[in-house]
XYZ file of N, CA and C in Angstrom:
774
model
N -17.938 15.186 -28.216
C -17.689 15.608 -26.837
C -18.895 16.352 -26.299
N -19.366 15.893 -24.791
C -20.595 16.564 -24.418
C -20.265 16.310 -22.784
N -19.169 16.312 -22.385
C -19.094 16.546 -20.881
C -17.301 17.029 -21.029
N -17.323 17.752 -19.520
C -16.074 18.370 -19.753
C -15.443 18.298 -17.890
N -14.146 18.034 -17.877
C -13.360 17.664 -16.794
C -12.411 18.785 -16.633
N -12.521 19.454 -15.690
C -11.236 20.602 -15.745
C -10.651 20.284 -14.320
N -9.571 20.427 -14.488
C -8.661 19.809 -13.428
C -7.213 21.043 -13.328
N -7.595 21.728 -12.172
C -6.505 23.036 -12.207
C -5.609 22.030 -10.875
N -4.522 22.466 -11.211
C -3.163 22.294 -10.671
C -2.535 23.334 -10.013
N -3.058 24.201 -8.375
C -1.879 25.320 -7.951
C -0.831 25.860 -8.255
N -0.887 26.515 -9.149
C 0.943 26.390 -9.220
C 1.728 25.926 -9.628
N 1.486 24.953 -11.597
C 2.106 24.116 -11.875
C 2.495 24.874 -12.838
N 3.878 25.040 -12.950
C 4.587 25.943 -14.014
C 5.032 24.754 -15.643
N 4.688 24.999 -16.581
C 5.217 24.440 -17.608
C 5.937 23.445 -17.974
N 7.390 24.100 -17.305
C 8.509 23.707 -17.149
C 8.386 22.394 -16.660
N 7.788 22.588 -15.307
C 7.548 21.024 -14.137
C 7.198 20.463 -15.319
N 6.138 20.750 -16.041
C 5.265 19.533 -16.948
C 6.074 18.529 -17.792
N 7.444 19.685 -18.209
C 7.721 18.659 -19.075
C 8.993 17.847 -17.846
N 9.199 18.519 -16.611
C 10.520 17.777 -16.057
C 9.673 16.479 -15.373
N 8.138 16.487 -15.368
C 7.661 15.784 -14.223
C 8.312 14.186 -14.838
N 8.133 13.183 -13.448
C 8.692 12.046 -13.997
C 7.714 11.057 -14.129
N 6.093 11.670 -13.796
C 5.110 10.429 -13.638
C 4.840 9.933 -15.227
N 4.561 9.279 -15.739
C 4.541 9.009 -17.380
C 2.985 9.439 -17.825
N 2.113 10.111 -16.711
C 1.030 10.377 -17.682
C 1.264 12.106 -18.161
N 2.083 12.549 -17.594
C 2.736 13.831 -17.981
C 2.592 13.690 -19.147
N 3.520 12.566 -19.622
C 4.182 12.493 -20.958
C 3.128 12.280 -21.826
N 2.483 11.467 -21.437
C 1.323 11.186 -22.148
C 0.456 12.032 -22.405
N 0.176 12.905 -21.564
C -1.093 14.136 -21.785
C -0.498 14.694 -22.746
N 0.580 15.259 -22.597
C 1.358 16.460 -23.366
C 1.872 16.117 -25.022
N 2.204 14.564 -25.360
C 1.915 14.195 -26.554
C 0.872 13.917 -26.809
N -0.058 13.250 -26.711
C -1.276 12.915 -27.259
C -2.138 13.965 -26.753
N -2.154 15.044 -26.234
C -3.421 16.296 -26.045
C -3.427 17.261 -27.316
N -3.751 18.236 -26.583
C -3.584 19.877 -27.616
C -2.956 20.281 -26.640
N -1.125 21.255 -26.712
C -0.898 21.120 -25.458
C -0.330 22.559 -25.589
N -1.131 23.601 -24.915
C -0.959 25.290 -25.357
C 0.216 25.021 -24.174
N 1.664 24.909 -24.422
C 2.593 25.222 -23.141
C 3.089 26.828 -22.939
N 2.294 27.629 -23.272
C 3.055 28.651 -22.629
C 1.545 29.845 -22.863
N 0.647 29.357 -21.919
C -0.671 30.175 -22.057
C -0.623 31.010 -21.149
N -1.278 32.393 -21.128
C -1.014 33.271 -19.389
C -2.041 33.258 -18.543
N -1.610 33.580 -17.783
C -2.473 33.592 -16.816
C -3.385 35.637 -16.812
N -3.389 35.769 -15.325
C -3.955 37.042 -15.205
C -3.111 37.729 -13.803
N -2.804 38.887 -14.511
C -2.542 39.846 -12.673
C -3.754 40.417 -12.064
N -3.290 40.195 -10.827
C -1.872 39.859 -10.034
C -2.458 37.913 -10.512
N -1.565 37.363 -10.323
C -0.987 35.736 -10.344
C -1.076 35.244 -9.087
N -2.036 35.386 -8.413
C -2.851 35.149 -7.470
C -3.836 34.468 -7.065
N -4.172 33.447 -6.336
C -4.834 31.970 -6.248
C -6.388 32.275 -6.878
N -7.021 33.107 -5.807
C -8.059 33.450 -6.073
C -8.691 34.483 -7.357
N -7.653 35.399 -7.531
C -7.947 36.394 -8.392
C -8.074 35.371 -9.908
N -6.691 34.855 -10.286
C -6.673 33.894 -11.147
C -7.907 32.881 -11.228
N -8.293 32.109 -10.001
C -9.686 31.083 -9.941
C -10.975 32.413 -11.034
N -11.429 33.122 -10.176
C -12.339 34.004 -10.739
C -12.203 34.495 -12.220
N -11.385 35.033 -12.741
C -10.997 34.946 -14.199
C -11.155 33.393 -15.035
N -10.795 32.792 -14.242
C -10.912 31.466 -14.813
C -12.624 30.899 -15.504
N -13.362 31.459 -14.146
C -14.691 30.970 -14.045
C -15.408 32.052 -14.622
N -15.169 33.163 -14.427
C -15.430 34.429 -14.945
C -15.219 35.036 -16.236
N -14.426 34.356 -17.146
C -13.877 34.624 -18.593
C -13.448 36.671 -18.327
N -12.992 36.976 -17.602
C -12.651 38.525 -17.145
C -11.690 38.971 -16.170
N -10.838 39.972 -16.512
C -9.397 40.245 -15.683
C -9.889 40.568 -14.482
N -9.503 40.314 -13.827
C -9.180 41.145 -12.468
C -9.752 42.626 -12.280
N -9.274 43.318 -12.892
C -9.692 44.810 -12.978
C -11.320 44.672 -12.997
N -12.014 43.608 -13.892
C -13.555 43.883 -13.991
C -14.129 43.264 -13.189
N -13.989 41.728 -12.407
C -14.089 40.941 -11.520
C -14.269 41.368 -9.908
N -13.216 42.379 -10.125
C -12.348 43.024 -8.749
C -11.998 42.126 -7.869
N -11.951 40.807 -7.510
C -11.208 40.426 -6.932
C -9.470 40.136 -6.736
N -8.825 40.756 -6.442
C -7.325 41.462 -6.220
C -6.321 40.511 -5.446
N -7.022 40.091 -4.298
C -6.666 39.188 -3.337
C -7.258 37.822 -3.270
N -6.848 36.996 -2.158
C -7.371 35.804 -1.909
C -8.572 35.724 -0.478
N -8.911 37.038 -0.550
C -10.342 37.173 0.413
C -11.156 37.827 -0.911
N -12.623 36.696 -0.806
C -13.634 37.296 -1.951
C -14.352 38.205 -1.221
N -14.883 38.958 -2.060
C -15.853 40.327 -1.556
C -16.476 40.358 -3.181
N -17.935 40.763 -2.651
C -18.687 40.544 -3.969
C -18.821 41.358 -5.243
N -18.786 41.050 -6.085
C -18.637 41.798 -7.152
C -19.569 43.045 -7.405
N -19.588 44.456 -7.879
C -20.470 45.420 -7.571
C -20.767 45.222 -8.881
N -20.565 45.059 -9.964
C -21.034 44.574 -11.281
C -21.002 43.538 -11.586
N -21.685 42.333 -11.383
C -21.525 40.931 -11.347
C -21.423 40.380 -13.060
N -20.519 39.437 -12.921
C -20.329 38.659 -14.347
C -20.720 37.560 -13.970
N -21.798 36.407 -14.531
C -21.933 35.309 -14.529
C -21.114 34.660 -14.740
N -20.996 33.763 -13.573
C -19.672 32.469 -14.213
C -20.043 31.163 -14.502
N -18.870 30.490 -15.024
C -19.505 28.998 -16.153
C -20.367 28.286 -15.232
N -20.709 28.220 -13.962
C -21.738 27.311 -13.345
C -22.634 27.765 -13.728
N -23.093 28.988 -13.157
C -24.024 29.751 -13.186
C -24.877 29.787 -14.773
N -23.980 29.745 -15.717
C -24.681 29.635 -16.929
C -24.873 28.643 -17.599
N -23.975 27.282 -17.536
C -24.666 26.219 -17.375
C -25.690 25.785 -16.744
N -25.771 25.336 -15.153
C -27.517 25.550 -14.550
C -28.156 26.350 -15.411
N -27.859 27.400 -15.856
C -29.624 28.215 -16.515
C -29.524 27.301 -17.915
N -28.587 26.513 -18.191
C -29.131 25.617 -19.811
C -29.414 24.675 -19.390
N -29.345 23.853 -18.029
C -29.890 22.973 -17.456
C -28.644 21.776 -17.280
N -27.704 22.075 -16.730
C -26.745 21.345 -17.332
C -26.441 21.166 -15.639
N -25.743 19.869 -15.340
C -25.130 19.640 -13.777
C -24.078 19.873 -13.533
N -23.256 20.322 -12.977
C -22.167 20.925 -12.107
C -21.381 20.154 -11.152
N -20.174 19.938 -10.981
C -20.154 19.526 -9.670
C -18.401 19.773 -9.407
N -18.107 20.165 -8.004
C -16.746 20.753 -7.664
C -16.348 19.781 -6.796
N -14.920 19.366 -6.921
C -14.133 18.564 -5.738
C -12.717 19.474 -5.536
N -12.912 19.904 -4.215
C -11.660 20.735 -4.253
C -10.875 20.596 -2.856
N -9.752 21.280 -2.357
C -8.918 20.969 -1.259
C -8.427 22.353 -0.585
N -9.027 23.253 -0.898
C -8.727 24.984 -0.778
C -10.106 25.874 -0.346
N -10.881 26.149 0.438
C -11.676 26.584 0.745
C -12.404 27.721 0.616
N -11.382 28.659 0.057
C -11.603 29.506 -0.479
C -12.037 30.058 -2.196
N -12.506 28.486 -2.632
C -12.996 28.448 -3.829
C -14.392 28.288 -3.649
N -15.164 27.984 -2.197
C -16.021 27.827 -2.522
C -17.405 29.116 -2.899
N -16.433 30.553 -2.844
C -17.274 31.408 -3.750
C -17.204 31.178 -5.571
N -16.426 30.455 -5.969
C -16.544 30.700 -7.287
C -18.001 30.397 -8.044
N -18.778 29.698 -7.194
C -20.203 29.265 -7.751
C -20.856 29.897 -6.608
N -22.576 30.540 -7.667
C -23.181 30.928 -6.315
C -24.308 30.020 -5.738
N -24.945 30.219 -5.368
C -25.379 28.959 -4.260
C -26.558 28.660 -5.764
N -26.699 27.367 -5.398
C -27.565 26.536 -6.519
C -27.335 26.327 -8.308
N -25.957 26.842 -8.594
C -25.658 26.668 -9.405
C -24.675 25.334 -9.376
N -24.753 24.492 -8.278
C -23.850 23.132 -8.438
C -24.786 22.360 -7.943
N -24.712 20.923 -8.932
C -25.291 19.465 -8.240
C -24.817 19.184 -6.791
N -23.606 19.077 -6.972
C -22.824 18.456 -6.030
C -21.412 19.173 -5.800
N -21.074 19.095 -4.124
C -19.678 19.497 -4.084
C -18.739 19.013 -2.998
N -17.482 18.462 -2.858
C -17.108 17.754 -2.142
C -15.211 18.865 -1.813
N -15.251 18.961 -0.242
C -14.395 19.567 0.249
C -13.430 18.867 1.047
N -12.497 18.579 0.972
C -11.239 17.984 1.663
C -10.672 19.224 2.002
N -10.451 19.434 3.719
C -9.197 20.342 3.841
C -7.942 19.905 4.038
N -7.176 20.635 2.962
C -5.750 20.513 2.503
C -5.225 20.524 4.058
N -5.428 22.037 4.674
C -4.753 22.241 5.708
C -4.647 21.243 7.230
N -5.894 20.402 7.168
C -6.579 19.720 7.703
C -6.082 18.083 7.744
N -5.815 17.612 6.562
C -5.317 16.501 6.273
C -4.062 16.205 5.329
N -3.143 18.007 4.872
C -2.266 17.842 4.428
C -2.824 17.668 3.121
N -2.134 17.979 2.360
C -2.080 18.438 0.491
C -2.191 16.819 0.135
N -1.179 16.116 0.496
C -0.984 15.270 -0.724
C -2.385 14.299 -0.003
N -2.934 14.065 1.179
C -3.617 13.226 1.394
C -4.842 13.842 0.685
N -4.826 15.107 1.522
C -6.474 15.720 0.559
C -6.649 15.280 -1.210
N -5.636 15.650 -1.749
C -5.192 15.375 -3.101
C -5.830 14.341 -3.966
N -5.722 13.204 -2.698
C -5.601 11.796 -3.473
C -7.184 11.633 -2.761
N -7.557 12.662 -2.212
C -8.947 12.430 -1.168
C -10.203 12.972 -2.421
N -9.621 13.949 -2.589
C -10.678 14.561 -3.587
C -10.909 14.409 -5.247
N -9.779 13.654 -5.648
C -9.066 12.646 -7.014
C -10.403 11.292 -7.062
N -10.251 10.514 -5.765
C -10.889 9.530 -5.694
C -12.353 9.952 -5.433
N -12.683 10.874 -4.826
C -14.082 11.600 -4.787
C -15.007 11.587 -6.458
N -13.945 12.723 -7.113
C -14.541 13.342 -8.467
C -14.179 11.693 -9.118
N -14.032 11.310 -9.375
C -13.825 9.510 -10.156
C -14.605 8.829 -9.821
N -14.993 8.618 -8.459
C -16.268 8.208 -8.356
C -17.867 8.910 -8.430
N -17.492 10.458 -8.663
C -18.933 11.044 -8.948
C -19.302 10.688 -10.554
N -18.033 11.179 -10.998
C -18.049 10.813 -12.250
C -18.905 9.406 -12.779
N -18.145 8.322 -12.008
C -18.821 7.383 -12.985
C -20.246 7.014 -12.538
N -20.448 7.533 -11.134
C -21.972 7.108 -10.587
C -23.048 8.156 -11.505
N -22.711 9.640 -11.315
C -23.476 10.462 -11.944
C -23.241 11.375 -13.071
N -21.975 11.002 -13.728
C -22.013 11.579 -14.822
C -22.030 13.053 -15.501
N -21.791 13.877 -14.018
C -21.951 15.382 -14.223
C -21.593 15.538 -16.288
N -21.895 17.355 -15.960
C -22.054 18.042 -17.694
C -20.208 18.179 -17.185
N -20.062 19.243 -16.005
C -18.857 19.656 -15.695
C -18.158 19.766 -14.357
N -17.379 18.868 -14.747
C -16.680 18.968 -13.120
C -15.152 19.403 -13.054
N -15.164 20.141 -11.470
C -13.933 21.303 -11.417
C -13.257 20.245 -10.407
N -11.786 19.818 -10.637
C -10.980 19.253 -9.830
C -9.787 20.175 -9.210
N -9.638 20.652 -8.232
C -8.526 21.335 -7.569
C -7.807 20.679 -7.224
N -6.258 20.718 -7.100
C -5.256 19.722 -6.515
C -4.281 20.769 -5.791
N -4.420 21.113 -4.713
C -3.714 22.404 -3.897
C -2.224 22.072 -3.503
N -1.858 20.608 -3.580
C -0.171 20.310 -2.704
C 0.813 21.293 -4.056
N 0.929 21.420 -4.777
C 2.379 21.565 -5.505
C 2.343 22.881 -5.388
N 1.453 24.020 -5.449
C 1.648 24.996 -4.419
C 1.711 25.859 -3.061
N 1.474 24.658 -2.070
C 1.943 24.083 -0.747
C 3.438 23.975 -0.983
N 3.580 23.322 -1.822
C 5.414 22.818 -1.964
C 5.887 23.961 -2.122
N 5.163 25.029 -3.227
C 6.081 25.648 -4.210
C 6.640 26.726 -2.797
N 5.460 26.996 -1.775
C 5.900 28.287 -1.175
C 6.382 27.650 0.460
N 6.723 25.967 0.879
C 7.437 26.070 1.537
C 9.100 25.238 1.266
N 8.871 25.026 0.131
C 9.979 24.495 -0.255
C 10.328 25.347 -1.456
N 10.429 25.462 -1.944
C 10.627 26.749 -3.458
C 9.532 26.239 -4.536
N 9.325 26.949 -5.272
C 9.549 26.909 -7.190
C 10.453 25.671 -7.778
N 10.218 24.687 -8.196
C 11.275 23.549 -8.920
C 11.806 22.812 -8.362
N 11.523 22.938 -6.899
C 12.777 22.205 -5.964
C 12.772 20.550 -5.890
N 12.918 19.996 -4.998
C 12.998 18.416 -5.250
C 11.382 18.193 -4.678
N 11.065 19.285 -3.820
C 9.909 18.866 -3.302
C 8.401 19.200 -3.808
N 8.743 20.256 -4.396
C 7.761 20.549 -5.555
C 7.923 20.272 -6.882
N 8.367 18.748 -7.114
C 8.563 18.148 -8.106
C 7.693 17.075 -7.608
N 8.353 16.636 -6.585
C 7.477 15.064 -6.138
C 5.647 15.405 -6.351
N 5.534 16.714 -5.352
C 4.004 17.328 -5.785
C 3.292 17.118 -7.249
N 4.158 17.420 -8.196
C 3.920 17.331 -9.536
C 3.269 16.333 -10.190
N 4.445 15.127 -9.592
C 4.228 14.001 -10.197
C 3.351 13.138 -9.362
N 2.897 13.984 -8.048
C 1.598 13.096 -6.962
C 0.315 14.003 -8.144
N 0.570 14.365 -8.382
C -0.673 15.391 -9.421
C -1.251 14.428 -10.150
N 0.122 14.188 -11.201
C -0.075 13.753 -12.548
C -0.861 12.311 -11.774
N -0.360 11.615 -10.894
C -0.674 10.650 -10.382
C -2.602 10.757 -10.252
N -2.641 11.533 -9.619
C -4.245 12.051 -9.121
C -5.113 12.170 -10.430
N -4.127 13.332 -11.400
C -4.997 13.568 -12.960
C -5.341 11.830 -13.495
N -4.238 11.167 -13.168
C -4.455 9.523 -14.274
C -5.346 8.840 -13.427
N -5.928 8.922 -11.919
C -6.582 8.607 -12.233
C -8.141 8.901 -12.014
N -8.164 10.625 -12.195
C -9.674 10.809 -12.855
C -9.998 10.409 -13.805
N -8.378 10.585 -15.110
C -8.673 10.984 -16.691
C -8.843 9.455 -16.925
N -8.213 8.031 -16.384
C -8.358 7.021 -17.132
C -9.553 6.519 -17.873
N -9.331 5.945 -18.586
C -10.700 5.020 -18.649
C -12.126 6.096 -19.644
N -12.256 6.859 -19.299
C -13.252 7.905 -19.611
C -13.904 7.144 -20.938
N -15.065 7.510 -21.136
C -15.741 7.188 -22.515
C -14.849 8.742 -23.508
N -15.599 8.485 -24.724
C -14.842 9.468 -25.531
C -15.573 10.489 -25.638
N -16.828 10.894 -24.695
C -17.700 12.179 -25.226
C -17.260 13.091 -23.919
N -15.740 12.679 -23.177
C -15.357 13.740 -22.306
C -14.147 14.672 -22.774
N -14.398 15.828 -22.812
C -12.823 16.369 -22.910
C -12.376 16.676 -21.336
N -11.526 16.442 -21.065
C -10.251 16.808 -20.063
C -9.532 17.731 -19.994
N -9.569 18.947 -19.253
C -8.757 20.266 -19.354
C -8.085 20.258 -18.719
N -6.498 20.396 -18.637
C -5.943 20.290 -17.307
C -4.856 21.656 -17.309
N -4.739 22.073 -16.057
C -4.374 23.560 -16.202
C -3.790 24.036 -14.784
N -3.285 25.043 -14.929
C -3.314 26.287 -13.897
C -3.450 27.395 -13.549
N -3.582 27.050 -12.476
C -3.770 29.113 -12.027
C -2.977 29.998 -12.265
N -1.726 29.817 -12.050
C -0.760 30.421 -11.669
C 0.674 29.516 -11.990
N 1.937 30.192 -12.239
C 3.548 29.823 -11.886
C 3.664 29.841 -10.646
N 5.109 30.308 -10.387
C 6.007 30.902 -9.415
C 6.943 30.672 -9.183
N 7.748 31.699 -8.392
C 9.417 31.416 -8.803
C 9.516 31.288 -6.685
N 11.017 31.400 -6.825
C 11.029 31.322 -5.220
C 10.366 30.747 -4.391
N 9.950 31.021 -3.431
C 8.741 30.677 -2.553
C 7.507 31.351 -2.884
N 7.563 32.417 -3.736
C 6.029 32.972 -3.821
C 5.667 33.311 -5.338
N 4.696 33.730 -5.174
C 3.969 34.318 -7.223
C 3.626 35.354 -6.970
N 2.560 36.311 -8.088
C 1.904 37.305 -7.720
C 2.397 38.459 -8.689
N 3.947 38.315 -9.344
C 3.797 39.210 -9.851
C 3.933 39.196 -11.439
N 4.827 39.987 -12.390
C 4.583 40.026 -13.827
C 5.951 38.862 -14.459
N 6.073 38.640 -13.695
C 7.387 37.782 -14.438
C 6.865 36.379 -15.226
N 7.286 36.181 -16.182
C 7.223 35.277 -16.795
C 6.919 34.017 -16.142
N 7.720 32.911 -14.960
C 7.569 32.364 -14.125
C 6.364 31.895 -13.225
N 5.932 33.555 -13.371
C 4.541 33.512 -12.818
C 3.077 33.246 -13.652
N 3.295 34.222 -14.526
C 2.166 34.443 -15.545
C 2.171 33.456 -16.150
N 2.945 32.030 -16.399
C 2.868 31.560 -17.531
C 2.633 29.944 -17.251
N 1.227 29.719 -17.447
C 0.568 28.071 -17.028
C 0.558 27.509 -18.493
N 0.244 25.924 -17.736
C 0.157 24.975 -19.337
C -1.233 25.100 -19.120
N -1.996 24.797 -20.182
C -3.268 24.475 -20.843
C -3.206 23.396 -21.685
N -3.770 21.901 -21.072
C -3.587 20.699 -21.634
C -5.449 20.009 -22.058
N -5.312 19.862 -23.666
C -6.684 19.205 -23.840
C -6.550 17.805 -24.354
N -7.655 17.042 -23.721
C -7.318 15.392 -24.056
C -8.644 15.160 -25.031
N -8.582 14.913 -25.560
C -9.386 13.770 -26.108
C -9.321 12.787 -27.584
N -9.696 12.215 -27.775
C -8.999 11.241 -28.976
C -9.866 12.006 -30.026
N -10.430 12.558 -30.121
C -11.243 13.400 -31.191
C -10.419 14.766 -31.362
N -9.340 15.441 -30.705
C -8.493 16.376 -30.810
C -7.515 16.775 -31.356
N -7.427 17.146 -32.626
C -5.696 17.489 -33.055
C -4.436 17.606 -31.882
N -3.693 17.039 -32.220
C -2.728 16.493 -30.934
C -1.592 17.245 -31.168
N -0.419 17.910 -30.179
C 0.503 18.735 -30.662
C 0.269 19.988 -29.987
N 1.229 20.584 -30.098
C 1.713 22.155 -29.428
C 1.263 23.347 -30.075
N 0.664 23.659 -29.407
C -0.232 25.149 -29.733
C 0.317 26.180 -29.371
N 0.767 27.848 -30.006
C 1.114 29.277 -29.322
C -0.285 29.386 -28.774
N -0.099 30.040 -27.746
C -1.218 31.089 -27.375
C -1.685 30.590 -25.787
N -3.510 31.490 -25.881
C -4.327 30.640 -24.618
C -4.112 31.499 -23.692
N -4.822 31.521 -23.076
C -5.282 32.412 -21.484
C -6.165 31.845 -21.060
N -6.109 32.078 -19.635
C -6.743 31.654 -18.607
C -8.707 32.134 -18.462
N -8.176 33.193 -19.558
C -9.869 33.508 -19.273
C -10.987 32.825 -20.941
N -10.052 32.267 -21.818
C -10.412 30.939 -22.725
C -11.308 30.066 -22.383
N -10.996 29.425 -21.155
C -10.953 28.079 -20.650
C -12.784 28.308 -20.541
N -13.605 28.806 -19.511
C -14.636 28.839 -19.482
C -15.533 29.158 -20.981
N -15.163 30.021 -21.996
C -16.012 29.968 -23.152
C -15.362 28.367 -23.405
N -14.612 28.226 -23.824
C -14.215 26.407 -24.277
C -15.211 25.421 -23.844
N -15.065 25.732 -22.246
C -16.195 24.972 -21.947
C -17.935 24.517 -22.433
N -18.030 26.137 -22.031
C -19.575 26.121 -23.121
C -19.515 25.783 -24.218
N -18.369 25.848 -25.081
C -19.008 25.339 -26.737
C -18.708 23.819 -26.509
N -18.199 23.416 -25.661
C -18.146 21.618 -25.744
C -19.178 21.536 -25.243
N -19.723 22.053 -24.599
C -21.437 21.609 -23.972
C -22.826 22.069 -24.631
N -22.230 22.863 -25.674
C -23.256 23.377 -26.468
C -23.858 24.768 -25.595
N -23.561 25.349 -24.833
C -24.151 26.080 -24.012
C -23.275 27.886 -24.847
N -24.351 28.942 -25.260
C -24.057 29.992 -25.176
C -23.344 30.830 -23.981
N -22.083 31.113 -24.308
C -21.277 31.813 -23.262
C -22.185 33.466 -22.660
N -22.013 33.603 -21.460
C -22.002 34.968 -20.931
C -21.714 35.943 -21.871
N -22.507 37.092 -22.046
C -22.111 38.366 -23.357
C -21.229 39.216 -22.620
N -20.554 38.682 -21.450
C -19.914 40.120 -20.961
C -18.222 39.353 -20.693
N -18.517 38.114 -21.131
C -17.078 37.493 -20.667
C -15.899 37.683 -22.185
N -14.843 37.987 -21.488
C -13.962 38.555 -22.782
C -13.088 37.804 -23.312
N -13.055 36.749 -23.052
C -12.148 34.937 -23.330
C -12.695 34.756 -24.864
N -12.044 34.006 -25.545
C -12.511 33.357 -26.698
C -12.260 32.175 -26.397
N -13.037 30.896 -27.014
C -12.976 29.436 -27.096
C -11.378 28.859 -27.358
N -10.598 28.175 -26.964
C -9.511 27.643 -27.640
C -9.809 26.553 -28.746
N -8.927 26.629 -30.113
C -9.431 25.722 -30.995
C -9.185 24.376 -30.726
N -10.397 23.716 -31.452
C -10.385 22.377 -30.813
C -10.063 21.321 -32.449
N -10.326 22.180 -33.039
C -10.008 21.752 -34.469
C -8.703 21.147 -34.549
């Protein structure tokens, strides 16, 4: 493995994963490494969660709290940023606009923005799915970040679980099959979330909230259900599939790939 696909899901609670009805659900979740009950970070919050993600660091050190960024007064390098300095290409397809601080300027090849709000979740969805699939196979990025924003669109105007943030789910899984198809075998595939949520909203300590799947694909992977995993993992993981030395200040450990 020497390129890596991470594909976060708004708001996709566990649970959905295993109720979803699209069959690559099923498929990821038997044939991956499939940490189902990894946490996230407080507050359980779009942005705060994104930054930990990219940041391998809570909230508290990050300081971002909310979903308006303001810059960090002690800056932590995040996984773009330290990839570019190993020389490695980058590239983001996302549907939420407010991700586009997670990289700072010149640490991405390429980046492609669909607004959700603009053209609606599920169209953006399938807008920015077909984007990263075709960057992919033209240029081959080291690492590319896929956002899919509808199923937490659903979750907070239709509920948490409901009929309509189910269909979201399985327009996901739809979108994930088809970045993930096909792939040569030197890609791993991360597929994940930010965040739960119960009701119409997230944000706080409840289980519901805090608690995302962490799904790894590749045919080179011990396959089966893993305890553990956090959200601030995911970026060291990254670097050791790319060979790249992690940030000395990020507090994540690698998830095993063994």
């Amino acid at each position: 493995m020497n390129k890596v696909i991470l594909i976060l899901v708004d708001g996709m609670r566990p649970d959905a994963v295993a109720q979803c009805s699209h069959p690559f659900a099923k498929e990821a979740t038997e044939n991956g490494r499939y940490f189902s009950a990894a946490s996230t970070v407080m507050p359980s919050v779009t942005l705060p969660c994104h930054m930990s993600l990219f940041h391998s660091v809570t909230p508290d050190r990050h300081g971002i709290l909310t979903n308006t960024y303001v810059p960090q007064v002690r800056p932590v390098k995040g996984v773009c940023e330290v990839l570019r300095a190993a020389g490695k290409k980058c590239a983001f397809f996302y549907n939420w606009e407010e991700l586009k601080d997670l990289s700072r300027p010149d640490s991405l090849a390429f980046a492609n923005y669909v607004s959700g709000h603009v053209y609606g979740y599920e169209e953006a969805n399938r807008r920015v799915s077909e984007a990263a699939k075709s960057y992919i196979e033209s240029d081959a990025p080291d690492f590319t970040f896929v956002y899919l924003g509808r199923v937490d669109a659903a979750g907070h105007d239709c509920g948490w679980m409901s009929d309509e943030y189910m269909e979201a789910i399985d327009q996901s899984f739809e979108c994930i099959e088809t970045i993930s198809r096909d792939l040569p075998d030197d890609y791993l595939v991360i597929i994940t979330a930010d965040h739960g949520g119960h009701g119409r909203s997230h944000g706080s300590d409840l289980p519901e909230d805090m608690t995302i799947p962490v799904i790894l694909l590749n045919s080179g992977i011990k396959r089966g259900v893993r305890e553990g995993g956090n959200i601030i993992d995911i970026a060291p993981t990254v670097c050791k599939v790319l060979g790249v030395e992690p940030d000395g200040e990020w507090e994540g450990k690698p998830l095993p790939l063994e």
